[in-house]
PDB file of C-alpha atoms in Angstrom:
ATOM      1  CA  MET A   1      56.977 -72.461 -22.100  1.00  0.00           C
ATOM      2  CA  ILE A   2      54.552 -70.308 -19.978  1.00  0.00           C
ATOM      3  CA  GLU A   3      56.259 -67.733 -17.638  1.00  0.00           C
ATOM      4  CA  ARG A   4      55.325 -67.686 -13.987  1.00  0.00           C
ATOM      5  CA  ARG A   5      54.103 -64.206 -14.238  1.00  0.00           C
ATOM      6  CA  SER A   6      51.702 -65.134 -16.811  1.00  0.00           C
ATOM      7  CA  LEU A   7      50.401 -68.043 -14.809  1.00  0.00           C
ATOM      8  CA  HIS A   8      49.941 -65.702 -11.730  1.00  0.00           C
ATOM      9  CA  ILE A   9      48.039 -63.024 -13.924  1.00  0.00           C
ATOM     10  CA  ALA A  10      45.839 -65.470 -15.494  1.00  0.00           C
ATOM     11  CA  LEU A  11      44.921 -66.986 -12.118  1.00  0.00           C
ATOM     12  CA  GLN A  12      44.537 -63.600 -10.473  1.00  0.00           C
ATOM     13  CA  VAL A  13      42.149 -62.374 -13.033  1.00  0.00           C
ATOM     14  CA  ALA A  14      40.305 -65.871 -13.129  1.00  0.00           C
ATOM     15  CA  ILE A  15      39.824 -65.614  -9.291  1.00  0.00           C
ATOM     16  CA  VAL A  16      38.792 -61.947  -9.058  1.00  0.00           C
ATOM     17  CA  THR A  17      36.402 -62.360 -11.976  1.00  0.00           C
ATOM     18  CA  VAL A  18      34.525 -65.455 -10.606  1.00  0.00           C
ATOM     19  CA  SER A  19      34.663 -63.700  -6.977  1.00  0.00           C
ATOM     20  CA  SER A  20      33.206 -60.471  -8.308  1.00  0.00           C
ATOM     21  CA  PHE A  21      30.435 -62.169 -10.198  1.00  0.00           C
ATOM     22  CA  TYR A  22      29.715 -64.381  -7.283  1.00  0.00           C
ATOM     23  CA  LEU A  23      29.380 -61.278  -4.878  1.00  0.00           C
ATOM     24  CA  GLY A  24      27.602 -59.394  -7.689  1.00  0.00           C
ATOM     25  CA  VAL A  25      24.900 -61.833  -7.962  1.00  0.00           C
ATOM     26  CA  HIS A  26      24.341 -62.182  -4.302  1.00  0.00           C
ATOM     27  CA  PHE A  27      24.351 -58.490  -3.696  1.00  0.00           C
ATOM     28  CA  THR A  28      21.863 -57.836  -6.490  1.00  0.00           C
ATOM     29  CA  GLN A  29      19.579 -60.716  -5.706  1.00  0.00           C
ATOM     30  CA  PHE A  30      19.079 -58.837  -2.254  1.00  0.00           C
ATOM     31  CA  PHE A  31      17.709 -55.747  -3.817  1.00  0.00           C
ATOM     32  CA  GLN A  32      16.221 -57.219  -7.115  1.00  0.00           C
ATOM     33  CA  GLY A  33      16.311 -60.990  -7.902  1.00  0.00           C
ATOM     34  CA  GLU A  34      15.445 -60.902 -11.543  1.00  0.00           C
ATOM     35  CA  SER A  35      18.611 -58.946 -12.452  1.00  0.00           C
ATOM     36  CA  ALA A  36      20.948 -60.570 -10.253  1.00  0.00           C
ATOM     37  CA  GLY A  37      22.717 -62.422 -13.146  1.00  0.00           C
ATOM     38  CA  ILE A  38      23.446 -59.189 -14.947  1.00  0.00           C
ATOM     39  CA  GLY A  39      24.639 -57.670 -11.781  1.00  0.00           C
ATOM     40  CA  GLY A  40      27.019 -60.452 -11.418  1.00  0.00           C
ATOM     41  CA  LEU A  41      28.050 -59.976 -14.951  1.00  0.00           C
ATOM     42  CA  TRP A  42      28.535 -56.312 -14.309  1.00  0.00           C
ATOM     43  CA  ALA A  43      30.529 -56.789 -11.229  1.00  0.00           C
ATOM     44  CA  ALA A  44      32.879 -59.388 -13.067  1.00  0.00           C
ATOM     45  CA  ILE A  45      33.178 -57.169 -16.083  1.00  0.00           C
ATOM     46  CA  SER A  46      34.299 -54.458 -13.902  1.00  0.00           C
ATOM     47  CA  SER A  47      36.981 -56.474 -12.336  1.00  0.00           C
ATOM     48  CA  ILE A  48      38.476 -57.437 -15.814  1.00  0.00           C
ATOM     49  CA  VAL A  49      38.343 -53.841 -16.735  1.00  0.00           C
ATOM     50  CA  VAL A  50      40.064 -52.845 -13.635  1.00  0.00           C
ATOM     51  CA  LEU A  51      42.631 -55.476 -12.689  1.00  0.00           C
ATOM     52  CA  GLN A  52      46.023 -54.630 -14.573  1.00  0.00           C
ATOM     53  CA  ALA A  53      49.619 -56.166 -14.294  1.00  0.00           C
ATOM     54  CA  THR A  54      50.702 -53.708 -11.681  1.00  0.00           C
ATOM     55  CA  GLN A  55      49.305 -51.789  -8.666  1.00  0.00           C
ATOM     56  CA  LYS A  56      49.815 -48.502 -10.262  1.00  0.00           C
ATOM     57  CA  ALA A  57      48.123 -49.484 -13.519  1.00  0.00           C
ATOM     58  CA  THR A  58      45.284 -50.892 -11.602  1.00  0.00           C
ATOM     59  CA  ILE A  59      44.731 -48.018  -9.326  1.00  0.00           C
ATOM     60  CA  LYS A  60      44.513 -45.754 -12.461  1.00  0.00           C
ATOM     61  CA  SER A  61      42.014 -48.098 -13.923  1.00  0.00           C
ATOM     62  CA  ALA A  62      39.970 -48.075 -10.824  1.00  0.00           C
ATOM     63  CA  TRP A  63      39.772 -44.341 -10.425  1.00  0.00           C
ATOM     64  CA  MET A  64      38.600 -44.280 -14.469  1.00  0.00           C
ATOM     65  CA  ARG A  65      36.081 -47.074 -13.820  1.00  0.00           C
ATOM     66  CA  THR A  66      34.635 -45.438 -10.793  1.00  0.00           C
ATOM     67  CA  LEU A  67      34.166 -42.027 -12.298  1.00  0.00           C
ATOM     68  CA  GLY A  68      33.068 -43.223 -15.664  1.00  0.00           C
ATOM     69  CA  THR A  69      30.348 -45.646 -13.840  1.00  0.00           C
ATOM     70  CA  LEU A  70      29.204 -42.844 -11.678  1.00  0.00           C
ATOM     71  CA  ILE A  71      28.904 -40.435 -14.465  1.00  0.00           C
ATOM     72  CA  GLY A  72      26.935 -43.001 -16.647  1.00  0.00           C
ATOM     73  CA  ALA A  73      24.655 -44.135 -13.761  1.00  0.00           C
ATOM     74  CA  SER A  74      24.062 -40.468 -12.829  1.00  0.00           C
ATOM     75  CA  MET A  75      23.093 -39.739 -16.513  1.00  0.00           C
ATOM     76  CA  SER A  76      21.019 -42.485 -16.798  1.00  0.00           C
ATOM     77  CA  ALA A  77      18.982 -41.543 -13.514  1.00  0.00           C
ATOM     78  CA  LEU A  78      18.601 -38.167 -14.830  1.00  0.00           C
ATOM     79  CA  TYR A  79      17.178 -39.373 -18.176  1.00  0.00           C
ATOM     80  CA  PHE A  80      14.673 -41.649 -16.325  1.00  0.00           C
ATOM     81  CA  GLN A  81      13.583 -38.772 -14.058  1.00  0.00           C
ATOM     82  CA  PHE A  82      12.025 -37.343 -17.084  1.00  0.00           C
ATOM     83  CA  PHE A  83      11.437 -39.941 -19.804  1.00  0.00           C
ATOM     84  CA  PRO A  84      10.894 -44.075 -19.969  1.00  0.00           C
ATOM     85  CA  PHE A  85      13.326 -46.248 -22.006  1.00  0.00           C
ATOM     86  CA  SER A  86      13.350 -45.759 -25.676  1.00  0.00           C
ATOM     87  CA  TRP A  87      16.403 -46.364 -28.194  1.00  0.00           C
ATOM     88  CA  LEU A  88      16.400 -43.026 -29.122  1.00  0.00           C
ATOM     89  CA  GLY A  89      16.473 -41.813 -25.339  1.00  0.00           C
ATOM     90  CA  MET A  90      19.529 -44.082 -24.959  1.00  0.00           C
ATOM     91  CA  GLY A  91      21.230 -42.578 -27.863  1.00  0.00           C
ATOM     92  CA  ALA A  92      20.619 -38.956 -26.592  1.00  0.00           C
ATOM     93  CA  THR A  93      21.662 -39.942 -23.168  1.00  0.00           C
ATOM     94  CA  ILE A  94      25.159 -41.562 -24.443  1.00  0.00           C
ATOM     95  CA  PHE A  95      25.482 -38.251 -26.462  1.00  0.00           C
ATOM     96  CA  ALA A  96      25.000 -36.201 -23.457  1.00  0.00           C
ATOM     97  CA  THR A  97      27.549 -38.403 -21.250  1.00  0.00           C
ATOM     98  CA  VAL A  98      30.196 -38.221 -23.814  1.00  0.00           C
ATOM     99  CA  LEU A  99      29.694 -34.484 -24.186  1.00  0.00           C
ATOM    100  CA  LEU A 100      29.740 -34.080 -20.532  1.00  0.00           C
ATOM    101  CA  CYS A 101      33.115 -35.945 -20.189  1.00  0.00           C
ATOM    102  CA  GLU A 102      34.425 -33.824 -22.871  1.00  0.00           C
ATOM    103  CA  MET A 103      33.158 -30.665 -21.157  1.00  0.00           C
ATOM    104  CA  LEU A 104      34.833 -31.920 -17.719  1.00  0.00           C
ATOM    105  CA  HIS A 105      38.168 -32.650 -19.604  1.00  0.00           C
ATOM    106  CA  ILE A 106      38.072 -36.392 -18.849  1.00  0.00           C
ATOM    107  CA  PRO A 107      37.584 -37.961 -22.395  1.00  0.00           C
ATOM    108  CA  ASP A 108      38.880 -41.198 -21.331  1.00  0.00           C
ATOM    109  CA  ASN A 109      36.056 -41.712 -18.913  1.00  0.00           C
ATOM    110  CA  ALA A 110      33.479 -41.279 -21.735  1.00  0.00           C
ATOM    111  CA  ARG A 111      33.906 -45.050 -22.990  1.00  0.00           C
ATOM    112  CA  LEU A 112      33.228 -46.381 -19.516  1.00  0.00           C
ATOM    113  CA  ALA A 113      30.453 -43.873 -18.759  1.00  0.00           C
ATOM    114  CA  SER A 114      28.627 -44.625 -22.004  1.00  0.00           C
ATOM    115  CA  ILE A 115      28.888 -48.443 -21.274  1.00  0.00           C
ATOM    116  CA  THR A 116      27.212 -47.883 -17.986  1.00  0.00           C
ATOM    117  CA  VAL A 117      24.495 -45.695 -19.721  1.00  0.00           C
ATOM    118  CA  CYS A 118      24.128 -48.899 -22.198  1.00  0.00           C
ATOM    119  CA  ILE A 119      23.934 -51.528 -19.281  1.00  0.00           C
ATOM    120  CA  THR A 120      21.473 -49.118 -17.282  1.00  0.00           C
ATOM    121  CA  MET A 121      19.168 -48.620 -20.202  1.00  0.00           C
ATOM    122  CA  VAL A 122      19.155 -52.127 -21.254  1.00  0.00           C
ATOM    123  CA  MET A 123      18.260 -53.207 -17.876  1.00  0.00           C
ATOM    124  CA  ALA A 124      15.482 -50.650 -17.771  1.00  0.00           C
ATOM    125  CA  SER A 125      14.078 -51.990 -21.098  1.00  0.00           C
ATOM    126  CA  MET A 126      14.279 -55.715 -19.795  1.00  0.00           C
ATOM    127  CA  HIS A 127      12.596 -54.862 -16.312  1.00  0.00           C
ATOM    128  CA  PRO A 128      10.422 -51.633 -16.903  1.00  0.00           C
ATOM    129  CA  SER A 129       9.096 -51.943 -13.437  1.00  0.00           C
ATOM    130  CA  LEU A 130      12.512 -51.614 -11.869  1.00  0.00           C
ATOM    131  CA  ASN A 131      12.912 -48.373  -9.953  1.00  0.00           C
ATOM    132  CA  PRO A 132      15.270 -45.910 -12.147  1.00  0.00           C
ATOM    133  CA  TYR A 133      17.316 -44.803  -8.950  1.00  0.00           C
ATOM    134  CA  LEU A 134      17.711 -48.449  -7.695  1.00  0.00           C
ATOM    135  CA  ASN A 135      18.698 -49.545 -11.129  1.00  0.00           C
ATOM    136  CA  SER A 136      21.358 -46.826 -11.526  1.00  0.00           C
ATOM    137  CA  ILE A 137      22.508 -47.495  -7.957  1.00  0.00           C
ATOM    138  CA  LEU A 138      22.744 -51.232  -8.264  1.00  0.00           C
ATOM    139  CA  ARG A 139      24.750 -50.620 -11.488  1.00  0.00           C
ATOM    140  CA  PHE A 140      27.316 -48.512  -9.769  1.00  0.00           C
ATOM    141  CA  SER A 141      27.363 -50.917  -6.632  1.00  0.00           C
ATOM    142  CA  GLU A 142      28.026 -53.866  -8.862  1.00  0.00           C
ATOM    143  CA  SER A 143      30.871 -52.033 -10.462  1.00  0.00           C
ATOM    144  CA  MET A 144      32.268 -51.169  -7.095  1.00  0.00           C
ATOM    145  CA  ILE A 145      32.306 -54.820  -6.198  1.00  0.00           C
ATOM    146  CA  GLY A 146      34.554 -55.701  -9.108  1.00  0.00           C
ATOM    147  CA  ILE A 147      36.782 -52.564  -8.540  1.00  0.00           C
ATOM    148  CA  ALA A 148      37.121 -53.265  -4.993  1.00  0.00           C
ATOM    149  CA  LEU A 149      38.020 -57.202  -5.198  1.00  0.00           C
ATOM    150  CA  SER A 150      40.611 -56.108  -8.115  1.00  0.00           C
ATOM    151  CA  MET A 151      42.215 -53.527  -5.687  1.00  0.00           C
ATOM    152  CA  ALA A 152      42.456 -55.996  -2.878  1.00  0.00           C
ATOM    153  CA  ALA A 153      43.966 -58.506  -5.315  1.00  0.00           C
ATOM    154  CA  ILE A 154      46.668 -56.280  -6.594  1.00  0.00           C
ATOM    155  CA  VAL A 155      47.599 -55.134  -3.146  1.00  0.00           C
ATOM    156  CA  LEU A 156      47.479 -58.580  -1.403  1.00  0.00           C
ATOM    157  CA  TRP A 157      48.824 -60.600  -4.185  1.00  0.00           C
ATOM    158  CA  PRO A 158      51.060 -58.304  -6.266  1.00  0.00           C
ATOM    159  CA  THR A 159      52.476 -59.555  -9.591  1.00  0.00           C
ATOM    160  CA  ASP A 160      56.112 -59.911 -10.632  1.00  0.00           C
ATOM    161  CA  ALA A 161      55.641 -56.781 -12.749  1.00  0.00           C
ATOM    162  CA  ASP A 162      55.106 -54.833  -9.246  1.00  0.00           C
ATOM    163  CA  ALA A 163      58.189 -56.228  -7.894  1.00  0.00           C
ATOM    164  CA  LYS A 164      60.277 -55.263 -10.900  1.00  0.00           C
ATOM    165  CA  SER A 165      58.766 -51.733 -11.103  1.00  0.00           C
ATOM    166  CA  GLU A 166      59.787 -51.238  -7.372  1.00  0.00           C
ATOM    167  CA  LYS A 167      63.500 -51.965  -8.141  1.00  0.00           C
TER     168      LYS A 167
END
């Protein structure tokens, strides 16, 4: 038998993910149509990563995603300030990103920052004419769409796990 809580969480994740994808596509399409699908995907991935079973866990995950995405997008933009896309450059940027997170004593953010570097770099390889700053800003913004919808969902429609943790 499937528990009510499990159905609630599954429905919440499905609704937030599809909503994030939809808004991500339309947001990105406004700035750069050819990467709109990836923009929607990036927003959806962010919502899946952030949305947790409780408000407390969702908030913690949202902060990690925000900081990781900001670092990854910034490191990518910095790389593109000086160099065009290359696989070696992507590796070097990931290396520098992980090292930066270690130096800032936020090693848990390194994974999300590195994923952002990957998506930003892959977008640059697929669309070389895309402005590198716009590319980084779009990836960060799409991630924020998924984060915002996840935060709204967990606040407006808390799970049974939140009710149990309050008692």
